[in-house]
Coordinates of C-alpha atoms and ligand atoms in Angstrom, one line a residue:
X89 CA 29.9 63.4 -46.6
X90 CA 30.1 62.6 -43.1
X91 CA 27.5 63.4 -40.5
X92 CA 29.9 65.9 -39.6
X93 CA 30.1 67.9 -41.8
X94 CA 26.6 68.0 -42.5
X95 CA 25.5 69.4 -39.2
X96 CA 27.9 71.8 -40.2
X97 CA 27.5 72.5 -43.4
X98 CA 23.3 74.1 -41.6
X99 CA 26.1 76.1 -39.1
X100 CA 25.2 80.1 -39.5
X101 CA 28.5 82.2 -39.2
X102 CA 29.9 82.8 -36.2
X103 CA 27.4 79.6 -35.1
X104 CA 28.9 76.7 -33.5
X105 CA 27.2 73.6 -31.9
X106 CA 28.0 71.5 -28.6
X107 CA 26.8 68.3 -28.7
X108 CA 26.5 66.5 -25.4
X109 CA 23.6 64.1 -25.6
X110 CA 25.7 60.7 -25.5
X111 CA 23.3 59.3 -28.1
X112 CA 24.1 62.4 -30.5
X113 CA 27.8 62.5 -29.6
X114 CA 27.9 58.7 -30.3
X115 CA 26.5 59.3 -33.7
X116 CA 28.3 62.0 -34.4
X117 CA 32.1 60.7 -33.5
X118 CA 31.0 56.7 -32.9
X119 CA 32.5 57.3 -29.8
X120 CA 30.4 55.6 -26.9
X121 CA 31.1 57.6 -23.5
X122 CA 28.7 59.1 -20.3
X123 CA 30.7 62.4 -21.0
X124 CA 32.0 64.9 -23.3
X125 CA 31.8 67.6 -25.4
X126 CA 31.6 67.9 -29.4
X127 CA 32.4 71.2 -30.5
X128 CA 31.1 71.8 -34.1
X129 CA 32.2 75.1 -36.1
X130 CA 31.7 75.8 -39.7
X131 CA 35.4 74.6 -40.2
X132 CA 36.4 72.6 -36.7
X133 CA 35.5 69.7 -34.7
X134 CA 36.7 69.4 -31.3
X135 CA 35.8 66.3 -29.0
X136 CA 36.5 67.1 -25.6
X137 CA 36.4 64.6 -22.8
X138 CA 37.9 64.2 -19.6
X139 CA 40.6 61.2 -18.2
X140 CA 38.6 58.4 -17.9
X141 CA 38.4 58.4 -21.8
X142 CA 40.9 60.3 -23.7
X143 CA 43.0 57.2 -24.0
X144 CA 40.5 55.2 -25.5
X145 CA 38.9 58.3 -27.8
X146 CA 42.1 59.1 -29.5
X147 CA 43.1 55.7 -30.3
X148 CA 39.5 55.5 -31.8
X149 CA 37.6 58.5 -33.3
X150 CA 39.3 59.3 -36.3
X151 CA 36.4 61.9 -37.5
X152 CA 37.2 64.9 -35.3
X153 CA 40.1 66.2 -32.9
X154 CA 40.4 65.0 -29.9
X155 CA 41.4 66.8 -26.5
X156 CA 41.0 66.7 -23.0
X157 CA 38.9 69.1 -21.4
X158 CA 40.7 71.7 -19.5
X159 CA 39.4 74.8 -17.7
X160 CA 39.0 78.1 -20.3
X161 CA 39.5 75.5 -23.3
X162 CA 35.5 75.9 -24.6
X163 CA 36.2 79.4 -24.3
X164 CA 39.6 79.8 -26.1
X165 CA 38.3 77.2 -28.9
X166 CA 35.1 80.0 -29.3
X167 CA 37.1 82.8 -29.3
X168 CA 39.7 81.1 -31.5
X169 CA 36.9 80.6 -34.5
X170 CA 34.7 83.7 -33.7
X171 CA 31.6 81.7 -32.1
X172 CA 29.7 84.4 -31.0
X173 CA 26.4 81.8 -31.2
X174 CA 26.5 78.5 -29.7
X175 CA 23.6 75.7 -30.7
X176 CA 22.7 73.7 -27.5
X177 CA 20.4 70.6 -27.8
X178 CA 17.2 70.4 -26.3
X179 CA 18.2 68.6 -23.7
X180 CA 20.7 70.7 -21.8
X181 CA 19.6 71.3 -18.9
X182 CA 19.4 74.6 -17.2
X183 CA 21.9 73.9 -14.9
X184 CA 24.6 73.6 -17.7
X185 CA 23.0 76.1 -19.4
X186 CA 24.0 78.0 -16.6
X187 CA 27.1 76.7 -16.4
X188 CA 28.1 77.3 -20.0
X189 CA 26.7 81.4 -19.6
X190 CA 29.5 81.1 -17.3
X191 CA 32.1 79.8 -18.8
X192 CA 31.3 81.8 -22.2
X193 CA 30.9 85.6 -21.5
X194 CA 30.2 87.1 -24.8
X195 CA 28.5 84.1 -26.4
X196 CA 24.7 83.6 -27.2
X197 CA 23.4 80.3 -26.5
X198 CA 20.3 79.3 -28.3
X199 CA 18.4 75.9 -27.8
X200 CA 16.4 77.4 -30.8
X201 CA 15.9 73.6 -31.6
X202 CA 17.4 74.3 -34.7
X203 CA 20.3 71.8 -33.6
X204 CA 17.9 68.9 -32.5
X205 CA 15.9 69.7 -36.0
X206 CA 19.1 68.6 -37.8
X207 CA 20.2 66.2 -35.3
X208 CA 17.0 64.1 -36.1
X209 CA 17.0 65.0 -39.7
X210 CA 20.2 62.7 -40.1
X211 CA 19.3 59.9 -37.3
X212 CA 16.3 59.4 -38.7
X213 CA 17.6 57.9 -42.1
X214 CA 19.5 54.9 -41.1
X215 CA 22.8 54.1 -42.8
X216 CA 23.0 50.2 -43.9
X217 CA 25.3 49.4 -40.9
X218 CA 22.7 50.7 -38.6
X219 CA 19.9 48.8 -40.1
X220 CA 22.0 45.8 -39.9
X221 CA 22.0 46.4 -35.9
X222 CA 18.5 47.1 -35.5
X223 CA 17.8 43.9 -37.3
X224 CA 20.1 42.0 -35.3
X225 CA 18.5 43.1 -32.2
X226 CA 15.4 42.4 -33.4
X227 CA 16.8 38.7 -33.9
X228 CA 17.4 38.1 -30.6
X229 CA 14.1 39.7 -29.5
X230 CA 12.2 36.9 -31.6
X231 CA 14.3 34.1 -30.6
X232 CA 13.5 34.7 -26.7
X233 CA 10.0 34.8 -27.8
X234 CA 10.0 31.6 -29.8
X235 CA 12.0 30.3 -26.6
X236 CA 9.3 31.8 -24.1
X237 CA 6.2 31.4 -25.3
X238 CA 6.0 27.4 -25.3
X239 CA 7.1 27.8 -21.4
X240 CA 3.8 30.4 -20.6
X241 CA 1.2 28.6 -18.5
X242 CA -1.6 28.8 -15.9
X243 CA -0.3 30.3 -12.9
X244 CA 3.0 32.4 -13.8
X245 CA 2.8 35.8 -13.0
X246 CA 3.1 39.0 -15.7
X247 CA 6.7 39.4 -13.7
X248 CA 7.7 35.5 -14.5
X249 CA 6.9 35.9 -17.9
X250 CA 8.2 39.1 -18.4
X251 CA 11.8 37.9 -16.4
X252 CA 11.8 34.4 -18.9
X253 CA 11.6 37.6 -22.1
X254 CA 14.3 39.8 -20.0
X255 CA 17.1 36.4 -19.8
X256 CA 16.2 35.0 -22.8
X257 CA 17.5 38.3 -25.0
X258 CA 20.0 38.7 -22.1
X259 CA 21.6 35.1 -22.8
X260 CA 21.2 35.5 -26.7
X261 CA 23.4 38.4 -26.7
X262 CA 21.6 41.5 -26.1
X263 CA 23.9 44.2 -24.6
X264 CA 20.9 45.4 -22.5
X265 CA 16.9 45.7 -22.7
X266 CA 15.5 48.2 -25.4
X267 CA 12.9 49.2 -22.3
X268 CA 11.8 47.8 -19.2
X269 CA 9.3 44.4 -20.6
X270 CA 5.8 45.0 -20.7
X271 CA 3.9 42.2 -20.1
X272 CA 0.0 42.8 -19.2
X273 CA -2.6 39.9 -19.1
X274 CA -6.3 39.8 -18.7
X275 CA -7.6 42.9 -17.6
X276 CA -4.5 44.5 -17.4
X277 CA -3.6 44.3 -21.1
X278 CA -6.0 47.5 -21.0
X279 CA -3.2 49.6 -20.0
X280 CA -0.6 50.3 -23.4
X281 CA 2.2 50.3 -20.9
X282 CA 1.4 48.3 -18.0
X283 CA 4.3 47.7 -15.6
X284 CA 4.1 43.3 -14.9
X285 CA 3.4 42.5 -11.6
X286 CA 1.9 39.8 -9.5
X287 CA -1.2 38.6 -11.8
X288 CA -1.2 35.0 -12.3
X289 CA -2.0 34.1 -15.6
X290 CA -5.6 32.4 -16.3
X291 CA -6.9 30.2 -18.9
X292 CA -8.4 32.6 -21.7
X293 CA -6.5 35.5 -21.3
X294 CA -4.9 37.9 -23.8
X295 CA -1.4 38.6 -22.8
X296 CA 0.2 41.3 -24.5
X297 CA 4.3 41.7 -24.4
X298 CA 6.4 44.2 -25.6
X299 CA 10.4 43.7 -25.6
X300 CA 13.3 44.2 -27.2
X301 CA 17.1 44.2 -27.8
X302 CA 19.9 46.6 -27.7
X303 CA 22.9 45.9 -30.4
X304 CA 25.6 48.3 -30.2
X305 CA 23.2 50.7 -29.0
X306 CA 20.9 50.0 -31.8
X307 CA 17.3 49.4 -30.3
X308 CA 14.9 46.6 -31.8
X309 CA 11.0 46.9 -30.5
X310 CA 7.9 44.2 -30.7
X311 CA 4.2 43.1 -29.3
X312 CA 2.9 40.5 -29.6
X313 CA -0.7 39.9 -27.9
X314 CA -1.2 35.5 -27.6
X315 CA -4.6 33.9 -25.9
X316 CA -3.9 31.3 -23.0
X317 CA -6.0 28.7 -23.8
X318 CA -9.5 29.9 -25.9
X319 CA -10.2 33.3 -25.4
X320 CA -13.4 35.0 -25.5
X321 CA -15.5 36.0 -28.7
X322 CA -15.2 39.3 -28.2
X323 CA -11.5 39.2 -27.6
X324 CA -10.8 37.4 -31.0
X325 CA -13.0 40.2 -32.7
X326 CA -10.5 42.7 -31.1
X327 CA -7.5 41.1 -31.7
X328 CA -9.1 40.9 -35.8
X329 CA -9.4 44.3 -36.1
X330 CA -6.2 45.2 -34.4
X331 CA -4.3 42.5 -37.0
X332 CA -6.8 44.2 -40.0
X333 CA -5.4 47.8 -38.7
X334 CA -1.6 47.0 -38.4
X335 CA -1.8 45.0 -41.7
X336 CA -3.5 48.0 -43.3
X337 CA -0.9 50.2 -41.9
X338 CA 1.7 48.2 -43.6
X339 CA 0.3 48.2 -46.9
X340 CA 0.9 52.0 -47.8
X341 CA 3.9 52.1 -46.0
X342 CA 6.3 53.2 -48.8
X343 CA 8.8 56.2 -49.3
X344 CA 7.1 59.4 -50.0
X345 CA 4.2 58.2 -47.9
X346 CA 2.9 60.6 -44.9
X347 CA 3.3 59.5 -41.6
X348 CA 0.6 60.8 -40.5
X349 CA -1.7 58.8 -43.6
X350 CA 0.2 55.9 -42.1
X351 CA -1.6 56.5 -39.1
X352 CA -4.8 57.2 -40.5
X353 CA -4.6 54.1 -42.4
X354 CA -4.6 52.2 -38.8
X355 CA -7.0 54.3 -37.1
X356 CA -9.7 54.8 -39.7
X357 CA -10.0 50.8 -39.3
X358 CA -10.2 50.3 -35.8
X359 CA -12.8 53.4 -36.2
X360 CA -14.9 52.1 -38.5
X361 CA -15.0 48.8 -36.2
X362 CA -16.5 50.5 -33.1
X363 CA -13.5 50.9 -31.1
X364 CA -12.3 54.6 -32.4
X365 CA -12.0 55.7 -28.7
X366 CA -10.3 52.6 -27.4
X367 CA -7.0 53.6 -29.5
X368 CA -5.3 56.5 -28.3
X369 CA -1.4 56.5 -29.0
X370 CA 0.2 56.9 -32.3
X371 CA 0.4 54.0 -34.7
X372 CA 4.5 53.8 -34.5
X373 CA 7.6 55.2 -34.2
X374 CA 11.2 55.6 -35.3
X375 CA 13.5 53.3 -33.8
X376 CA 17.3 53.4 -33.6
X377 CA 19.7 54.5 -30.9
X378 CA 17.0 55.4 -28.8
X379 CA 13.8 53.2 -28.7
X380 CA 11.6 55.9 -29.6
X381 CA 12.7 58.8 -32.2
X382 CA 11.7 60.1 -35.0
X383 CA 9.9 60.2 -37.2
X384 CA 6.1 59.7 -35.3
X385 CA 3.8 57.7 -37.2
X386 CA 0.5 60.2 -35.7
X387 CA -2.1 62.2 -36.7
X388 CA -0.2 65.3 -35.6
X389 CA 3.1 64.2 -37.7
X390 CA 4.1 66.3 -40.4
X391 CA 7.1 64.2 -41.8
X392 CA 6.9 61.9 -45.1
X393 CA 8.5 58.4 -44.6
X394 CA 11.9 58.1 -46.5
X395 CA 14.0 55.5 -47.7
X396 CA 16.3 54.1 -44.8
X397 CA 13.8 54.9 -42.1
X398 CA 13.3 52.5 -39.2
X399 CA 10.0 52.7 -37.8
X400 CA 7.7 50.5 -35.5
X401 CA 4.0 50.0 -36.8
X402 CA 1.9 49.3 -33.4
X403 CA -1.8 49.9 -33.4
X404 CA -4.0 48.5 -30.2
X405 CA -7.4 48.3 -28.3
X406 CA -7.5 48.5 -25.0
X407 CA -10.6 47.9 -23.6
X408 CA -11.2 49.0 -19.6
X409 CA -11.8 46.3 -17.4
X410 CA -12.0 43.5 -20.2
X411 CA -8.6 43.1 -22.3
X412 CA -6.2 44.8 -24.2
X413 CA -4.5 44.0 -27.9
X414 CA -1.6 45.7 -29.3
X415 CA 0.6 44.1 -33.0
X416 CA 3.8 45.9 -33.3
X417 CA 6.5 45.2 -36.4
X418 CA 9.5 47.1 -36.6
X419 CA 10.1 47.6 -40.7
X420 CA 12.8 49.6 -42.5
X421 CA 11.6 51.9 -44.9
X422 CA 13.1 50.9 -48.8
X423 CA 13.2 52.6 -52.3
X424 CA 10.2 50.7 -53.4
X425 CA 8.1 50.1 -50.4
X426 CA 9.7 48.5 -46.8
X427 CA 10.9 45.1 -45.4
X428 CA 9.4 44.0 -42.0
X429 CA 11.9 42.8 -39.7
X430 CA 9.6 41.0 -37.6
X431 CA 9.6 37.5 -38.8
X432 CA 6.6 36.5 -36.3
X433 CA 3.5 35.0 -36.6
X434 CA 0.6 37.2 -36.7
X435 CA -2.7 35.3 -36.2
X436 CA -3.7 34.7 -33.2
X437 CA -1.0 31.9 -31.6
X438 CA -3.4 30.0 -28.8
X439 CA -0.8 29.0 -25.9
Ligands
ZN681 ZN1 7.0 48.2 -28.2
ZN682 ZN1 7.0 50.8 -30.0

């Protein structure tokens, strides 16, 4: 069944959805463009877009009708198929909410959520052809590490390594950057998502990074936390418990498993080692067109991991003032258990 028709299949009668979120509308049609319109009733799809890509949208999206947008056309295709209720996404905005109460006297517009709720439902699972992407981006990710790290030395700032990260998977064939790098040494590795600036790097210091790829939109994500030369004790006894968290993390990872147990699995261990307090996101997240999605791997998630998810597994310490360790995998969720797609060394790599 296509995705579709089963966002349709949830419709109410008289319901119809409009899907503008370009990462939705790209699912949804495969169609990659900054603007249209998907109209979804119980027994029509309509994507409507304006002249800069009608050309290109018929000759490709084979899924759906295709149509430019003219004035009155939402409004004749409503009135056409009895929409009297119209799902928007969560992320309308109130200005085209506005808009659209304009342009559609005599319809009800709900962002209920109910539309975002089955919008996730299907993104979550990742077809093989998606997974395939991820992966792929997460190949180029680990090749501009293995390329970086030998090059990371005394004296090069957080923005020079994190600019050597950004060309490397640039030159190996990302499309873009899955986020802006993070790359935060010494003291500022206490901050999960330090922005790199001008701190030259000094013998014994952690430095954390956290990159990734985009592949035909398809997101990869990773940290890795390396020493510069010996580190301190007490930073090796962080960076063991974080490695002793992720890797317990990883072992119930399985389908039927709850996200949330994932979570625990991490955080009980970095508990029971004294650093409870020091580790205060979630353990992971889904990862696919957008970098972070669902499902949440976190105390507060109430979703069970299922074959075909793609989800990040990323606990940390971050210690004020002293240093900061975070170990993320990215790992696709199978029928018996999962396979990490982060083929990295783990232990402690002394640069
Ligand atoms: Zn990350
Ligand atoms: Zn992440």
């Amino acid at each position: 069944m296509s995705n579709i028709k089963r966002i349709q299949n949830n419709l109410p009668l008289r319901c119809a959805a409009l899907i503008e979120c370009p990462r939705n509308r790209r699912y949804l049609t495969g169609f990659v463009s900054s603007y249209g319109s998907l109209l979804l009733t119980r027994d029509t799809a309509v994507l409507l877009t304006d002249s800069r890509y009608i050309e290109a949208a018929q000759a490709a999206v084979a899924c759906c009708a295709v149509e430019e947008i003219k004035a009155g056309r939402l409004r004749n295709l409503c009135k056409s198929h009895g929409v009297k209720k119209l799902w928007l996404e969560g992320s309308a905005t109130m200005e085209r909410v506005q808009q659209l109460r304009t342009a559609l006297p005599g319809v009800y517009l709900s962002s209920n959520r109910a539309l975002d709720v089955h919008m996730n439902q299907l993104r979550m699972i990742k077809h093989d052809d998606e997974a395939q992407k991820i992966t792929a981006a997460q190949r180029i990710a680990e090749a501009a590490f293995a390329q970086v790290l030998p090059t990371i030395t005394v004296g090069m700032t957080e923005r020079d390594v994190a600019l050597a990260l950004d060309f490397a998977m640039l030159r190996g064939g990302a499309e873009r950057l899955s986020f802006d790098t993070i790359v935060a040494a010494g003291v500022n590795g206490s901050k999960p998502h330090a922005v790199p600036g001008d701190y030259a790097l000094r013998r014994g210091d952690l430095i954390t990074m956290d990159f990734g790829a985009v592949v035909e939109g398809y997101h990869s994500d990773m940290t890795r936390t390396v020493a510069l030369g010996e580190p301190s004790a007490q930073a090796r006894e962080i960076y063991d418990v974080v490695l002793a968290a992720q890797e317990a993390a990883l072992a119930v990872i399985a389908p039927g498993v709850a996200c949330k147990d994932v979570d625990a699995a991490a955080r009980d261990m970095i508990k029971a080692a004294g650093y409870g307090e020091h580790f205060r996101h979630g353990t992971g997240h889904g990862v696919g067109l957008a970098v972070h999605e669902e499902p949440r791997l976190s105390e507060k998630s109430r979703e069970v991991l299922r074959p075909g998810m793609v989800v990040t597994v990323e606990p940390g310490v971050y210690l004020p003032g002293v240093c900061g360790v975070r170990i993320e995998d990215l790992v696709v969720v199978t029928d018996t258990g999962y396979v990490n797609l982060t083929a990295c060394e783990k232990e402690l790599m002394v640069v």
